[in-house]
């Protein structure tokens, strides 16, 4: 049996017209000899009646502070509605479609409500349906604990469901259908000559996702990578081939290496605050440890960390800035806050051990008079903290400097 998992995002299931397009994608997979397993997200985006954000809004009006478990019960409904309706669409076209919840599909999670981790995925029921020629239509985003509690996999978690199902079914491919033709070299709202990538490695796409690109849930990529299942991000609304995510990037269809680029994409995160903590010799030797411990105890995650003898510097999400500042001041630290910052990152497996990458990076920014507040790099990425007002200029100049427009 050649299994393909086809996951359709919210905009792909939002109306009867687009559900017809989904039907065609499923029919095509069958015509090509695949046994399709369909995974769906909740219908539409914020504002649509059954979108996840709408359901969260409804719950929040009824509760002062809703418990994570209760929130999962209402968030569950979005995918339920979507999967029933999608299964109906396939049935109306003559397919034997069977709607399944995440639990029915064998997705067992821990009990971390709202952000559960998949512990195991038992494909028995799906395999038996496929053997009977049926098409399972599965609610993405959903899991179930061993003792039957409903859980969800974190926002954007339908991708994770698709990947986990693909891995457990040993699928030939997992297709992630969305409303764009594939993964782009940059946000097209900023860079008008951003390009669709033909292929990208698992590692690169994880970095892009973690650094702000809204392409695919990074956990979905990590799961597919473990089992080496190819992922394809493509559009429901076109026949474009999409972006193939595998462990070999930059290979063309003939298998010959194409022109190697140092960078694959540029991405950004906004709403960041930089914090500097001053340390002096009168402080205890474990002062810097205590700074990070204070933040960790308050569940505040830190990024872009530099520790120097007289100073610690790091960034946090602006939503936590007030709380972090208050805690640190209470402990007697002298701190400086720089608000309205953004982190811009260039990602590329090709930059490993290539000399001059940092020089080009800095050159692109300084030519455009963009202040560099902090930098950090790894083998496959370089990130810079800049004033948020410069984020567009920084992304554009780096995209051009690294030849991503050509
Ligand atoms: N409906 C869920 C969300 O909005 C899951 C998903 O769309 O992937 O987060
Ligand atoms: Mg999504």
mmCIF file of N, CA and C in Angstrom, residues 66-74 113-114 149-151:
data_model
loop_
_atom_site.group_PDB
_atom_site.id
_atom_site.type_symbol
_atom_site.label_atom_id
_atom_site.label_comp_id
_atom_site.label_asym_id
_atom_site.label_seq_id
_atom_site.Cartn_x
_atom_site.Cartn_y
_atom_site.Cartn_z
ATOM 1 N N UNK A 66 -9.884 30.813 32.054
ATOM 2 C CA UNK A 66 -10.279 29.443 31.709
ATOM 3 C C UNK A 66 -9.118 28.475 31.945
ATOM 4 N N UNK A 67 -9.410 27.336 32.531
ATOM 5 C CA UNK A 67 -8.384 26.323 32.770
ATOM 6 C C UNK A 67 -7.986 25.692 31.435
ATOM 7 N N UNK A 68 -6.722 25.277 31.356
ATOM 8 C CA UNK A 68 -6.197 24.717 30.102
ATOM 9 C C UNK A 68 -7.040 23.526 29.637
ATOM 10 N N UNK A 69 -7.514 22.724 30.584
ATOM 11 C CA UNK A 69 -8.300 21.539 30.194
ATOM 12 C C UNK A 69 -9.614 21.949 29.528
ATOM 13 N N UNK A 70 -10.296 22.944 30.106
ATOM 14 C CA UNK A 70 -11.571 23.392 29.534
ATOM 15 C C UNK A 70 -11.342 24.017 28.150
ATOM 16 N N UNK A 71 -10.257 24.753 28.036
ATOM 17 C CA UNK A 71 -9.958 25.387 26.752
ATOM 18 C C UNK A 71 -9.768 24.323 25.668
ATOM 19 N N UNK A 72 -9.134 23.224 26.008
ATOM 20 C CA UNK A 72 -8.962 22.143 25.029
ATOM 21 C C UNK A 72 -10.296 21.567 24.568
ATOM 22 N N UNK A 73 -11.263 21.497 25.485
ATOM 23 C CA UNK A 73 -12.561 20.920 25.101
ATOM 24 C C UNK A 73 -13.210 21.763 24.013
ATOM 25 N N UNK A 74 -13.092 23.094 24.135
ATOM 26 C CA UNK A 74 -13.738 23.941 23.118
ATOM 27 C C UNK A 74 -12.894 24.018 21.849
ATOM 28 N N UNK A 113 -2.316 19.936 28.676
ATOM 29 C CA UNK A 113 -3.413 20.536 27.924
ATOM 30 C C UNK A 113 -2.927 21.783 27.183
ATOM 31 N N UNK A 114 -3.441 21.985 26.005
ATOM 32 C CA UNK A 114 -3.114 23.103 25.088
ATOM 33 C C UNK A 114 -1.780 22.935 24.355
ATOM 34 N N UNK A 149 -8.663 11.699 28.203
ATOM 35 C CA UNK A 149 -8.862 13.156 28.198
ATOM 36 C C UNK A 149 -8.520 13.711 26.816
ATOM 37 N N UNK A 150 -9.313 14.695 26.362
ATOM 38 C CA UNK A 150 -9.014 15.351 25.081
ATOM 39 C C UNK A 150 -7.879 16.364 25.275
ATOM 40 N N UNK A 151 -6.933 16.338 24.372
ATOM 41 C CA UNK A 151 -5.831 17.309 24.437
ATOM 42 C C UNK A 151 -5.653 17.936 23.051
#
